[in-house]
XYZ file of C-alpha atoms in Angstrom:
453
model
C 66.571 35.472 32.451
C 68.897 33.774 33.863
C 68.047 30.460 31.799
C 68.887 30.351 28.121
C 65.343 30.597 26.000
C 63.948 29.830 22.352
C 60.968 29.761 21.518
C 59.454 28.059 18.071
C 56.232 28.665 15.880
C 54.496 25.633 15.638
C 56.292 24.665 12.398
C 59.620 24.939 13.982
C 60.447 28.683 13.089
C 62.841 30.358 15.693
C 61.330 33.168 17.011
C 63.056 34.127 20.227
C 66.836 33.879 21.243
C 67.866 35.801 24.393
C 71.098 36.433 25.947
C 71.617 33.525 27.907
C 71.193 31.582 24.898
C 73.950 33.524 22.662
C 76.423 33.223 25.643
C 76.402 29.386 25.816
C 75.910 28.694 22.151
C 77.788 31.742 20.468
C 74.755 32.681 17.785
C 73.541 35.684 18.331
C 69.607 36.412 17.926
C 70.080 37.883 14.614
C 71.445 34.478 13.587
C 68.881 32.687 14.898
C 65.631 34.355 14.853
C 64.084 33.143 11.613
C 65.674 29.922 10.890
C 63.853 27.032 10.902
C 64.763 24.207 13.533
C 67.987 23.851 14.894
C 69.202 20.906 12.525
C 72.358 21.833 10.779
C 73.764 24.724 12.916
C 72.617 24.549 16.351
C 72.025 20.607 16.722
C 74.010 17.918 14.542
C 71.681 16.425 11.601
C 72.152 13.016 13.460
C 70.484 14.552 16.545
C 67.647 16.646 15.052
C 65.180 14.294 14.840
C 64.882 13.331 18.533
C 64.806 17.410 19.229
C 62.375 18.053 16.642
C 59.982 14.790 18.271
C 60.605 16.361 21.643
C 59.578 19.452 20.742
C 56.666 18.083 18.941
C 55.456 16.017 21.851
C 55.877 19.550 24.584
C 53.248 21.148 22.144
C 50.876 18.207 22.261
C 51.500 17.771 26.344
C 49.455 19.832 28.657
C 52.598 20.253 31.168
C 56.394 20.743 30.958
C 58.762 18.074 29.596
C 62.363 17.733 30.310
C 65.086 16.161 28.246
C 68.610 16.447 27.885
C 69.862 17.598 24.498
C 73.808 18.056 22.885
C 73.735 21.171 21.135
C 75.998 22.848 19.074
C 77.913 25.964 19.802
C 79.154 28.232 16.508
C 82.724 27.070 16.959
C 81.217 23.513 17.016
C 81.737 21.911 20.229
C 78.966 19.803 21.482
C 77.058 21.343 24.807
C 75.279 18.900 27.180
C 72.089 20.884 28.373
C 68.781 20.104 30.366
C 65.558 22.171 28.512
C 62.160 22.053 30.154
C 60.011 22.486 26.983
C 56.254 23.752 27.068
C 53.279 24.418 24.367
C 52.568 28.343 24.106
C 48.886 28.286 23.390
C 46.421 31.131 21.628
C 43.520 32.410 23.243
C 41.433 29.806 21.669
C 43.348 27.462 23.045
C 45.017 26.091 19.891
C 49.001 25.476 20.337
C 50.659 28.428 18.239
C 54.076 27.008 19.217
C 56.551 25.921 22.133
C 59.176 27.491 24.131
C 62.481 25.785 25.358
C 64.169 26.873 28.462
C 67.848 25.703 28.803
C 70.845 25.853 31.094
C 74.396 23.586 30.518
C 73.946 20.301 32.774
C 76.452 20.688 34.952
C 75.453 24.279 35.987
C 71.832 22.841 36.476
C 73.607 19.551 38.550
C 75.063 22.468 40.594
C 71.943 24.272 41.432
C 69.579 21.138 41.989
C 72.800 19.495 44.564
C 72.396 23.264 46.151
C 68.894 23.239 46.676
C 68.956 19.411 47.602
C 71.605 20.235 50.536
C 69.766 23.369 51.541
C 66.644 20.848 51.910
C 68.537 18.330 53.596
C 70.539 20.207 56.022
C 66.882 22.075 57.306
C 64.738 18.615 57.753
C 67.080 15.664 58.150
C 70.855 16.763 59.407
C 71.827 15.830 62.670
C 73.571 19.222 63.185
C 71.303 22.017 64.293
C 71.911 24.770 61.577
C 70.334 28.087 62.158
C 70.756 30.916 59.635
C 71.495 34.317 61.079
C 70.691 37.624 59.364
C 72.842 40.631 59.245
C 70.409 42.029 62.428
C 72.150 38.891 64.798
C 68.171 37.505 64.747
C 67.555 34.002 63.793
C 65.950 33.897 59.948
C 65.779 29.848 59.445
C 65.864 27.050 61.844
C 66.498 23.258 61.337
C 64.330 20.751 62.661
C 67.548 19.545 64.860
C 68.431 22.769 66.047
C 65.052 23.428 67.263
C 64.756 19.823 69.105
C 68.257 20.860 70.804
C 67.432 24.678 71.695
C 63.876 23.174 73.144
C 62.016 25.718 70.785
C 59.317 25.335 67.964
C 61.151 26.276 64.181
C 58.940 29.440 63.972
C 59.380 30.729 67.734
C 62.524 32.106 67.540
C 62.204 33.666 64.415
C 63.181 37.404 64.718
C 63.702 37.447 68.346
C 67.398 38.227 70.021
C 69.804 35.426 70.564
C 69.579 36.769 74.657
C 65.655 35.901 74.696
C 67.109 31.779 74.389
C 70.387 32.097 76.235
C 71.012 33.342 79.926
C 75.117 32.405 79.401
C 77.622 32.309 76.191
C 75.277 34.740 74.169
C 78.032 37.430 74.413
C 80.525 34.918 73.065
C 78.396 33.552 70.367
C 77.249 37.236 69.134
C 81.256 38.452 69.065
C 81.726 35.319 66.588
C 78.915 36.183 64.418
C 79.942 39.928 64.430
C 83.474 38.487 63.226
C 82.399 36.163 60.563
C 80.421 38.865 58.648
C 83.166 41.127 58.966
C 86.477 38.535 58.021
C 84.287 35.979 56.960
C 84.383 32.060 58.206
C 86.866 31.338 61.000
C 89.681 28.591 60.012
C 88.626 26.214 62.737
C 85.051 25.134 64.491
C 84.484 26.797 68.113
C 83.494 25.312 71.390
C 80.751 27.730 72.847
C 79.732 26.771 76.460
C 76.095 28.190 77.080
C 73.587 27.993 79.304
C 69.675 28.061 77.743
C 66.833 29.955 79.054
C 63.500 27.954 80.489
C 60.980 30.621 81.506
C 62.745 32.077 85.161
C 64.600 28.825 85.159
C 68.101 28.153 84.164
C 68.726 24.634 82.499
C 72.384 23.099 82.936
C 75.614 24.323 80.958
C 75.977 22.884 77.543
C 79.101 22.803 74.893
C 78.393 23.378 71.127
C 80.677 22.742 68.838
C 80.251 25.295 66.487
C 81.229 26.414 62.666
C 80.327 29.521 60.924
C 79.758 30.362 57.545
C 79.435 33.747 56.041
C 76.395 34.153 53.357
C 76.346 36.431 50.270
C 74.229 36.877 47.763
C 74.955 35.556 44.225
C 73.026 37.728 42.607
C 74.415 41.167 43.358
C 77.803 42.589 41.678
C 79.445 43.000 45.021
C 79.297 40.513 48.055
C 76.898 41.693 50.259
C 76.460 39.790 53.080
C 73.153 38.124 53.735
C 73.802 37.105 57.546
C 75.853 33.737 58.700
C 74.932 30.147 58.298
C 75.715 28.547 62.584
C 75.830 24.928 62.032
C 76.195 23.277 65.967
C 76.270 19.930 67.506
C 76.088 18.565 71.124
C 78.917 17.666 72.352
C 78.813 18.391 76.453
C 78.589 14.853 77.084
C 81.677 13.854 75.603
C 83.434 17.424 76.840
C 82.591 16.402 80.301
C 84.002 13.057 79.999
C 87.240 14.279 78.437
C 87.115 17.018 81.552
C 86.512 13.781 83.580
C 89.672 11.975 82.490
C 92.097 14.787 82.453
C 90.799 15.599 85.930
C 91.255 12.107 87.018
C 95.104 11.631 85.503
C 95.708 14.901 87.089
C 94.494 13.966 90.326
C 96.423 10.538 90.553
C 99.911 12.423 89.125
C 99.062 14.063 92.401
C 98.776 11.528 94.692
C 101.816 9.795 92.822
C 104.358 13.047 93.664
C 102.905 13.282 97.065
C 103.556 9.900 97.833
C 107.068 10.117 96.243
C 107.678 13.414 98.309
C 106.012 11.943 101.674
C 108.811 9.032 101.551
C 111.604 11.673 102.040
C 109.933 13.360 104.615
C 111.863 12.083 108.134
C 108.943 13.162 110.207
C 105.422 11.453 109.812
C 103.676 14.757 110.948
C 105.763 16.525 108.120
C 105.029 14.150 105.550
C 100.974 14.290 106.299
C 101.745 18.194 105.428
C 102.973 17.281 102.156
C 99.856 15.163 101.290
C 97.231 17.718 102.257
C 99.579 20.595 100.128
C 99.858 18.283 96.965
C 95.613 17.373 97.117
C 94.986 21.529 97.540
C 96.785 21.752 93.831
C 93.208 22.631 91.540
C 91.152 21.138 94.598
C 90.930 23.112 97.353
C 91.428 26.818 98.680
C 92.294 25.804 102.466
C 92.722 22.698 104.064
C 92.752 21.981 107.932
C 93.249 18.661 110.216
C 91.858 18.242 113.274
C 92.394 15.142 115.509
C 89.699 13.617 118.679
C 90.985 14.161 121.766
C 89.164 12.604 125.130
C 86.384 15.054 126.214
C 86.839 16.391 129.500
C 84.406 14.825 132.542
C 80.752 16.277 133.172
C 80.859 17.997 136.716
C 78.985 16.201 139.362
C 75.419 16.617 139.035
C 75.523 18.584 135.484
C 73.196 16.741 133.163
C 75.035 14.477 130.673
C 75.264 16.566 127.153
C 77.675 13.744 125.785
C 75.171 11.008 127.003
C 72.738 12.774 125.313
C 74.647 13.673 122.459
C 75.246 9.599 122.169
C 71.480 9.054 122.405
C 70.927 11.629 119.423
C 73.664 10.155 117.246
C 73.710 6.661 118.173
C 72.919 5.303 114.448
C 75.726 7.286 113.468
C 78.125 6.407 116.180
C 81.109 4.017 115.447
C 80.515 0.181 115.697
C 80.555 -1.532 118.632
C 84.049 -2.788 119.215
C 85.922 0.829 118.792
C 86.120 3.243 120.785
C 86.779 6.829 120.858
C 90.404 8.180 121.717
C 90.747 7.998 125.426
C 87.935 5.151 126.151
C 84.406 8.021 126.742
C 81.625 7.857 124.432
C 80.957 11.135 124.455
C 81.066 13.698 121.117
C 85.400 14.262 120.111
C 86.753 16.997 121.062
C 88.364 17.889 117.863
C 91.892 19.718 118.248
C 93.604 21.344 115.223
C 96.838 19.656 114.288
C 97.828 21.037 110.283
C 96.250 24.289 108.560
C 97.040 25.682 105.242
C 97.943 29.479 105.508
C 94.265 31.552 105.374
C 95.545 34.385 104.000
C 98.518 34.060 101.339
C 99.533 30.739 99.385
C 101.913 28.442 101.730
C 102.540 25.182 102.705
C 100.460 23.719 105.456
C 102.125 24.156 108.861
C 101.551 22.219 112.142
C 99.565 24.283 114.626
C 100.929 24.513 118.428
C 99.811 21.722 120.158
C 97.506 23.417 122.810
C 95.351 20.783 123.584
C 92.273 23.369 123.186
C 89.570 22.194 121.136
C 87.885 23.904 118.047
C 84.453 25.374 119.120
C 82.635 23.322 116.901
C 78.765 23.978 117.534
C 76.563 20.402 117.619
C 75.583 19.451 113.927
C 79.177 20.983 112.509
C 79.993 19.033 109.310
C 83.261 17.952 111.130
C 81.325 16.300 113.672
C 79.230 14.253 111.435
C 81.754 13.414 109.403
C 83.545 11.924 112.894
C 79.877 10.162 113.586
C 79.549 8.930 110.137
C 82.790 7.763 109.525
C 82.046 9.001 106.078
C 81.973 12.404 103.946
C 80.343 15.052 104.472
C 79.456 18.107 102.148
C 78.130 21.493 101.979
C 77.777 24.827 100.978
C 76.409 28.198 101.490
C 74.083 27.938 98.467
C 73.793 30.703 95.486
C 73.594 33.867 98.103
C 75.419 33.007 100.975
C 74.883 34.813 103.936
C 77.114 37.094 106.021
C 78.632 35.290 108.574
C 78.572 31.344 107.273
C 81.832 30.792 106.906
C 82.712 32.325 110.779
C 79.617 30.497 112.501
C 81.591 27.284 111.138
C 84.952 28.609 112.198
C 86.166 28.522 108.696
C 88.405 31.108 106.901
C 86.320 34.294 105.784
C 85.461 33.822 102.189
C 84.961 30.182 101.975
C 81.522 29.018 100.992
C 82.192 25.568 100.187
C 83.208 22.589 102.572
C 83.709 19.158 102.284
C 84.639 17.035 105.725
C 86.040 13.721 105.447
C 87.145 11.417 108.437
C 90.727 10.283 109.364
C 90.509 6.590 109.378
C 94.050 4.442 110.233
C 94.446 0.661 111.762
C 90.555 0.434 112.334
C 90.299 3.592 114.265
C 89.055 7.053 113.697
C 91.996 9.665 114.040
C 90.071 12.799 113.146
C 88.919 15.042 110.228
C 89.821 16.526 107.475
C 88.151 19.793 106.248
C 88.320 20.932 102.498
C 87.265 24.451 101.690
C 86.459 26.073 98.282
C 85.997 29.926 97.634
C 83.087 31.252 96.007
C 84.800 31.195 92.523
C 84.774 27.193 92.803
C 81.754 24.951 92.357
C 80.532 23.068 95.128
C 81.984 19.856 96.265
C 80.485 16.674 94.206
C 81.009 12.861 94.984
C 83.873 12.884 92.640
C 85.360 15.226 94.741
C 84.672 13.387 97.853
C 86.018 10.080 96.634
C 89.399 12.011 96.124
C 89.194 13.980 99.359
C 88.747 10.250 101.272
C 92.169 8.883 99.140
C 94.110 12.053 100.419
C 92.462 11.579 103.988
C 93.570 7.736 103.999
C 97.204 8.884 103.452
C 97.205 11.758 106.037
C 95.782 9.418 108.703
C 98.417 6.567 108.200
C 101.283 9.692 108.358
C 99.587 10.863 111.330
C 98.829 7.423 113.025
C 102.826 6.730 112.383
C 103.557 10.260 114.088
C 101.376 9.456 116.826
C 102.803 5.612 117.536
C 106.467 7.205 116.872
C 105.833 9.790 120.004
C 104.377 7.076 121.953
């Protein structure tokens, strides 16, 4: 057995002495068996009375007794050991003697620490801990991991990780296979995963993960038992870091755009510069439409513009402001600036034909103009064919953001930012940034119009 073992008769004669006892103290079984007591050879005479009293107490006690003794090695060194002593009884219930199992205190303490650490990790740890077997299936899940994963501690045992994760399972399994083959990585990894909840997919989460390869201490050669996966949900921290980084980048872009626009002699060129700097990391295409006077309706015809005014009255601009040209109908939005739809390049001014863009009623650009605010739109997870064409936007765009151009208390037009499917839909923070860009573009275009006048 792993522990040292010595057995005594009722009068204290040694009857058993195993190999572990020989390894710790140096005395062989032939030298130990048959001696009466331990005094003078395995125990100092000064310590013998206390040890003999403890063994006598163990023979009288119905349970095991735990003590710490200082024993002597064959070469005269003292070794502090922790012992467990218990009576050995005859069939009739009488005491035949006692056995004493012992091990070095530091080894016992190391074992107890390891057990205590294991129990704490699986009950009270603030990190998720999952033991993964060599088949990449969970074998043990602690309480924190079960709460994070949204399952019971036994519900996941023996099941593939793909039953729990929709996204990120390939990266996780690759990391586990690497640890089984090569050992623990030198640093923690951050894995973005999506949990599965029935048929639904939960929002993405970021788990800061560490991996430790487990090997059996009983095998002659290291045999991997699996991997201990420790992780912590740091999604909120990572998103805050990403948001702060994005804000710094956008502020830097606005600063650079302002410096570059200040060197443009033509205000319309400055507006295009602001638009180009805004596209970096933000959108794939940008359009700027300026409002023009609507054409008058033929005599006797139904005034569609008047109907538009009645339907959109709550969304129209406030009193004291008129649309360009002084009419009350919906604006005719004429393309003024556009980024290249095919290959990357600077935004260019569109020839001033005066022909309005064929926006259908309810188009996001018209809504943004009427509301004097921002309008977001998206084709959804499965965009329909012709979604972009129906809105007269470049092919391949699936997300749109229309913001109004305002300067000197007047609405000049609408700026539209577009994204392709590889990008996420626009959110509120994107709208705030687009509105800041639009205010600078509007100021430049307003200055260009005043210069032409």
